[in-house]
N, CA and C atoms as an extended XYZ file, in Angstrom:
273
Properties=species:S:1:pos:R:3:atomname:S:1:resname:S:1:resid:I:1 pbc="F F F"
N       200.813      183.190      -13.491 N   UNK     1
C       200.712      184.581      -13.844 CA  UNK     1
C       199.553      184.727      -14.808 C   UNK     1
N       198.574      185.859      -14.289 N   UNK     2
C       197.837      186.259      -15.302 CA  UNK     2
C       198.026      187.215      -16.289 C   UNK     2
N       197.909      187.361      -17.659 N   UNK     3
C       198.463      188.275      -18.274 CA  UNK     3
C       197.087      189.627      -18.798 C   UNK     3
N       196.749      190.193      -18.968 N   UNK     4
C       196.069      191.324      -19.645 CA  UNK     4
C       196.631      192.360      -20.424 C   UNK     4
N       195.974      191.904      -21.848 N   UNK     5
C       196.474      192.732      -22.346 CA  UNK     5
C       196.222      194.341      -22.561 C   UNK     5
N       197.256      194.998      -22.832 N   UNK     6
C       196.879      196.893      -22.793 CA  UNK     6
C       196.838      197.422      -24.335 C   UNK     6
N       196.846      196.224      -25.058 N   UNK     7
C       196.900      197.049      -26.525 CA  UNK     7
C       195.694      196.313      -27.493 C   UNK     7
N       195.932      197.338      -28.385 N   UNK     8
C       194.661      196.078      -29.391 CA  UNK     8
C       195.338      194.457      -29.827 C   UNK     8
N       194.472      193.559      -29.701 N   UNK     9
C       195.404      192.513      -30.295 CA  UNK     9
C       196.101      192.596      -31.530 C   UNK     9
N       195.792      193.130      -31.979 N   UNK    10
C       196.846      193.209      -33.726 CA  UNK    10
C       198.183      193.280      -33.082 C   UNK    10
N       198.414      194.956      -32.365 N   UNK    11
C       199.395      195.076      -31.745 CA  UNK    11
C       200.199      194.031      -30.857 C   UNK    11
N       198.929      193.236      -30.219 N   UNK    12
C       200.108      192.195      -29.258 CA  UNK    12
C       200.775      191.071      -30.226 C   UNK    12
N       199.114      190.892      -31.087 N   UNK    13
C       200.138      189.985      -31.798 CA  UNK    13
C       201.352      189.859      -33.077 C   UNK    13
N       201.782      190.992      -33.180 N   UNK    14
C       202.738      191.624      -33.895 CA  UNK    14
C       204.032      190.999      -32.849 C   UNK    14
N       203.728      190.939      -31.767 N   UNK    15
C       204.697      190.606      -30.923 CA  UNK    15
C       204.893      189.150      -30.116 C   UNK    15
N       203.866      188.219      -30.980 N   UNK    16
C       203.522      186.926      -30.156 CA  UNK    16
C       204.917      186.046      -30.454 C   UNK    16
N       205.270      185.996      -31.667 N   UNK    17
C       206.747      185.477      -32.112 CA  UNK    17
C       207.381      185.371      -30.957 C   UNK    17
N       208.129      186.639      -30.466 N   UNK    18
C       209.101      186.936      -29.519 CA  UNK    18
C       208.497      186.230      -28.036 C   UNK    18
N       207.385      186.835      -28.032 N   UNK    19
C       206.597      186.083      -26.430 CA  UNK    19
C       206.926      184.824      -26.825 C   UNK    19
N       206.632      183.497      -27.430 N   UNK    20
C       206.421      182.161      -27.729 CA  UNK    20
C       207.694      181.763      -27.741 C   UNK    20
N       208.225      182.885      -27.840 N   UNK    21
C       210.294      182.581      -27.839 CA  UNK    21
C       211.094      182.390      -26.226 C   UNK    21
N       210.247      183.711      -25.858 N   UNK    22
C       210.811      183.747      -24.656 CA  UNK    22
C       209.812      182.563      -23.535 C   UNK    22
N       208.206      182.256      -23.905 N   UNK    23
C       208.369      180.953      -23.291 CA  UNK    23
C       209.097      179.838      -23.407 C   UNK    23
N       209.271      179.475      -24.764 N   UNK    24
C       209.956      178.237      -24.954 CA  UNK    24
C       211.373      178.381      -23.810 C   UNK    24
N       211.445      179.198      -23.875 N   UNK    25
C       213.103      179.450      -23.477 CA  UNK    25
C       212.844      178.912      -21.581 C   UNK    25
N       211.936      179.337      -21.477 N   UNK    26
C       211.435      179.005      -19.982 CA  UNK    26
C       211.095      177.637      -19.755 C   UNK    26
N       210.504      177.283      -20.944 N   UNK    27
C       210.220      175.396      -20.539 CA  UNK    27
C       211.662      174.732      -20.782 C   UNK    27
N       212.304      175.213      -22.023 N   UNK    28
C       214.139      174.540      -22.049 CA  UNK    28
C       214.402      174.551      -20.664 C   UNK    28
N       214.092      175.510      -20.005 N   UNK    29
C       214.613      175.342      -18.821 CA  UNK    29
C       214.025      175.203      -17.216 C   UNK    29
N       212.965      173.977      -17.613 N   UNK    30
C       212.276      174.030      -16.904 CA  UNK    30
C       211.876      174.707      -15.865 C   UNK    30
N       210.854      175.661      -16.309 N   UNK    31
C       210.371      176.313      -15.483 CA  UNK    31
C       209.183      176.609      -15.838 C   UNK    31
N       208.346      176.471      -16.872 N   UNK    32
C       207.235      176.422      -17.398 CA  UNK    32
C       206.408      175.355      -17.347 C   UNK    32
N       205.001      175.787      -16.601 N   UNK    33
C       204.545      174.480      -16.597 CA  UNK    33
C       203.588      174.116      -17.798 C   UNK    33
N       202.535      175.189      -17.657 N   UNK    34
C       201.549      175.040      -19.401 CA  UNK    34
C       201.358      177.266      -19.542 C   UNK    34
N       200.914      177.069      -20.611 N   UNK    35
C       200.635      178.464      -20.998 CA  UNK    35
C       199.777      178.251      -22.105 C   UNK    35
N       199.190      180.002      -22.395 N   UNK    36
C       198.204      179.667      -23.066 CA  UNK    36
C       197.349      181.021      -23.305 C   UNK    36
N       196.533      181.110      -23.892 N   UNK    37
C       196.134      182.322      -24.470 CA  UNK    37
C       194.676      182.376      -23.866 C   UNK    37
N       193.867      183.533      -22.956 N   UNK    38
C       192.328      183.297      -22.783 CA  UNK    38
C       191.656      183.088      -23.989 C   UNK    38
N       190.630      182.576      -23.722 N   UNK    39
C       189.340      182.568      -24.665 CA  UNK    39
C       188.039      183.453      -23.884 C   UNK    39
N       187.461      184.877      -24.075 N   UNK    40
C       188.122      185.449      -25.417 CA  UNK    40
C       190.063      186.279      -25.218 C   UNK    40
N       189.945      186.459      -26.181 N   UNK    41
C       191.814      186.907      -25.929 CA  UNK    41
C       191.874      188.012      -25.656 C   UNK    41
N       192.157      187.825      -24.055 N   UNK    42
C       191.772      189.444      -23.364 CA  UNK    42
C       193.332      189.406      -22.351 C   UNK    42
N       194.025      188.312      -22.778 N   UNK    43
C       195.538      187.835      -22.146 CA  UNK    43
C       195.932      186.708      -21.883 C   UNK    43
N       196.287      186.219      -20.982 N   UNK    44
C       197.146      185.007      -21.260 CA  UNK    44
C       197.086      184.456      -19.407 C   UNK    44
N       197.542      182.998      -19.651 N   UNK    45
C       197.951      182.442      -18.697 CA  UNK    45
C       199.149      181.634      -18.241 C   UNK    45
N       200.422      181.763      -17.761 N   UNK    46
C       201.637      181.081      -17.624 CA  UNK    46
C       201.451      180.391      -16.150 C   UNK    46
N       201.986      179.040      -16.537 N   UNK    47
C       201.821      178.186      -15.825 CA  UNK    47
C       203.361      178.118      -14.814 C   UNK    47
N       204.252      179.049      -13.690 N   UNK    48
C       205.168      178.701      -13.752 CA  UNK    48
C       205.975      177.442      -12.653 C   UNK    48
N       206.808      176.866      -12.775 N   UNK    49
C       207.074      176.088      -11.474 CA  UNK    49
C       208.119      176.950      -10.499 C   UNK    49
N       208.006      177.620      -10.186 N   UNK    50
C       208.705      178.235       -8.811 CA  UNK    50
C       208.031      178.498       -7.381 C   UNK    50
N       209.091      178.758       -6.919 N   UNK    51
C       208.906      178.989       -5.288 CA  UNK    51
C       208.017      180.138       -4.729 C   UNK    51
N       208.322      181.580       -5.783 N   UNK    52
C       207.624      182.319       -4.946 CA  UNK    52
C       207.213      183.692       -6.311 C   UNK    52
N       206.540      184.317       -5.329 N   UNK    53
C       206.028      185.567       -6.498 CA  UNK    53
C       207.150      186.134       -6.929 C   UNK    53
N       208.486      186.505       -6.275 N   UNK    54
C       209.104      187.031       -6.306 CA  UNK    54
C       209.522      186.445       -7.541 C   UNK    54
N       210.097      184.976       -7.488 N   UNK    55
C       211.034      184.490       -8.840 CA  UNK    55
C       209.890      184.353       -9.891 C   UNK    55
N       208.744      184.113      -10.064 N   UNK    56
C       207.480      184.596      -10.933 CA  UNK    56
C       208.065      185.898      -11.613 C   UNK    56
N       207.774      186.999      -10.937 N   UNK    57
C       207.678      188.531      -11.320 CA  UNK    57
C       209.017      188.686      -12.122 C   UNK    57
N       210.437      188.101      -11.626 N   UNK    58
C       211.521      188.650      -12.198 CA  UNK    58
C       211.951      187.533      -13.050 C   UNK    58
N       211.198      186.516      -13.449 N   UNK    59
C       210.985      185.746      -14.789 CA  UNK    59
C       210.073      186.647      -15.820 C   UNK    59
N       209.114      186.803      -15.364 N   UNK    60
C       208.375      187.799      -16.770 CA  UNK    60
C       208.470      189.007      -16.655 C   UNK    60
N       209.714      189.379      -15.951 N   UNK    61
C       209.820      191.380      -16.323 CA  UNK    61
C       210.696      191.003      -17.750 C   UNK    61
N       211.231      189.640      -18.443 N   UNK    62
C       211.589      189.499      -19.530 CA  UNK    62
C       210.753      189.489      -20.661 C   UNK    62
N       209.484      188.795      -20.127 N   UNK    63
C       208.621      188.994      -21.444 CA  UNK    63
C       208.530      190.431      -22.276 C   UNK    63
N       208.461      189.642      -23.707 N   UNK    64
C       208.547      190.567      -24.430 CA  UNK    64
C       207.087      191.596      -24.292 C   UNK    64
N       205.657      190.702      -24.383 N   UNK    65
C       204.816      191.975      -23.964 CA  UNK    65
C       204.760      192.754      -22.790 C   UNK    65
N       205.607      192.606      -21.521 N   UNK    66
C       205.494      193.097      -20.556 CA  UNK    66
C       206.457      194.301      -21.092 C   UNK    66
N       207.884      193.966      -21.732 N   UNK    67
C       208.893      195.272      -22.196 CA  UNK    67
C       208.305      196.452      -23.178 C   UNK    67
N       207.548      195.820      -23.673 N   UNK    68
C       207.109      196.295      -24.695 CA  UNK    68
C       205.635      197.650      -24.067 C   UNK    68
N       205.171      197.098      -23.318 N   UNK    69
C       203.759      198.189      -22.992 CA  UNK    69
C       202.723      197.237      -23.395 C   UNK    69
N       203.015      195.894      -23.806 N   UNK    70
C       201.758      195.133      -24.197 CA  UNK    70
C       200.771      194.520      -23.185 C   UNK    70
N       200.999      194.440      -22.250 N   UNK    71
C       200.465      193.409      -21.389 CA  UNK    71
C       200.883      193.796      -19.901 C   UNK    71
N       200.339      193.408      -18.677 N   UNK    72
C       200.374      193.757      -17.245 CA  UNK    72
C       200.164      192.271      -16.947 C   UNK    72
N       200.959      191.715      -15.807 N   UNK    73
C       200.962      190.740      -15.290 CA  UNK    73
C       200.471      190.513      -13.590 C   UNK    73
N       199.309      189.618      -13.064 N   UNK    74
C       199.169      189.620      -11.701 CA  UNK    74
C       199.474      187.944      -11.510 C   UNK    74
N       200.003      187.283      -10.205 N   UNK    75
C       200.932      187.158       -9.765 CA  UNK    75
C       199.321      186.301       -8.825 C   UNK    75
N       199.245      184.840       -8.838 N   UNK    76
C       197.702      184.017       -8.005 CA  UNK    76
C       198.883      182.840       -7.947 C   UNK    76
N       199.163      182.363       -6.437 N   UNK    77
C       199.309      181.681       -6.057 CA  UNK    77
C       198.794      180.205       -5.988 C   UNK    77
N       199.142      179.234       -6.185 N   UNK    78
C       198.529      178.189       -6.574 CA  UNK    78
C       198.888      176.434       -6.239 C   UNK    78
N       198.505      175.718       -5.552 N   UNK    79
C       198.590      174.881       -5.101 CA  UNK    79
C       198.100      173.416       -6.081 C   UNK    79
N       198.088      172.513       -6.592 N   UNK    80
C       196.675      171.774       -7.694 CA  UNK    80
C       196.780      170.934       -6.296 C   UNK    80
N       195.426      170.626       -6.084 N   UNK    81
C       195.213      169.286       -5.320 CA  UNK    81
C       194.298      168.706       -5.994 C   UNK    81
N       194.027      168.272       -7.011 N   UNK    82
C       192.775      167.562       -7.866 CA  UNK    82
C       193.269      167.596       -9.243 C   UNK    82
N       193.020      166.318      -10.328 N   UNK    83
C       193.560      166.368      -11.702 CA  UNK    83
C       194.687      165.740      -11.584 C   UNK    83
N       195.382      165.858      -13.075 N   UNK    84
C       196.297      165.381      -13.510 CA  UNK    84
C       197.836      166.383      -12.900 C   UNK    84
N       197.831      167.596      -12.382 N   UNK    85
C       198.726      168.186      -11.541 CA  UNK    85
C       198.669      167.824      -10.530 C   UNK    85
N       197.648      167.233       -9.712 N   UNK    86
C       197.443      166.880       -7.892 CA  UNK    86
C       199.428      166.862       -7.117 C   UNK    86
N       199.474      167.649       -6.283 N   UNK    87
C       200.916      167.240       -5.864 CA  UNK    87
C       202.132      167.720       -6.514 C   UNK    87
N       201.830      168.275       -7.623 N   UNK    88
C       203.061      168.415       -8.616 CA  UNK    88
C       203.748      169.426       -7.859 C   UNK    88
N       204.871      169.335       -7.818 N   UNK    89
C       206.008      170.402       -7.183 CA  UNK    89
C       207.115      170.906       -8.363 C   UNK    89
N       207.338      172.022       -7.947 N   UNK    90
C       208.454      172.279       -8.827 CA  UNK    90
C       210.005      171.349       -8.645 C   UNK    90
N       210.678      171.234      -10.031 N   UNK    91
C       212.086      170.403      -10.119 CA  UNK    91
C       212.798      170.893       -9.095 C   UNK    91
């Protein structure tokens, strides 16, 4: 998932706490693969291990910047065949 954000960063990050909460909560349970913030910080990137857009989308209609009005999420399909992911499948 790509994230973009819709507010000034002050605003998002008033709210990064709760986001960093609700990832962790996603890797406890494996389903997170890496995440991470762009450079420059114009949104974010979640790494997730599932099957389809569908279980993607209705994992981060929880995020807190998505509830909030902070952030819009698009949804890039992704395969690694090269690197240290090559093959990796979800648990």
């Amino acid at each position: 998932m790509i994230s973009k954000y819709l507010a000034p960063l002050d605003e998002v990050d008033r709210a990064r706490d709760d986001h960093l909460a609700f990832l962790a909560g996603l890797e406890e349970r494996g389903l997170l693969v890496s995440a991470g913030r762009q450079d420059p910080a114009v949104g974010g990137v979640v790494l997730l291990g599932v099957d389809s857009e569908a279980e993607a989308r209705e994992l981060m209609a929880q995020d807190p910047y998505l509830l909030r009005g902070l952030a819009e999420y698009s949804a890039i399909g992704w395969a690694p065949t090269r690197g240290v992911l090559a093959g990796w499948k979800p648990a």
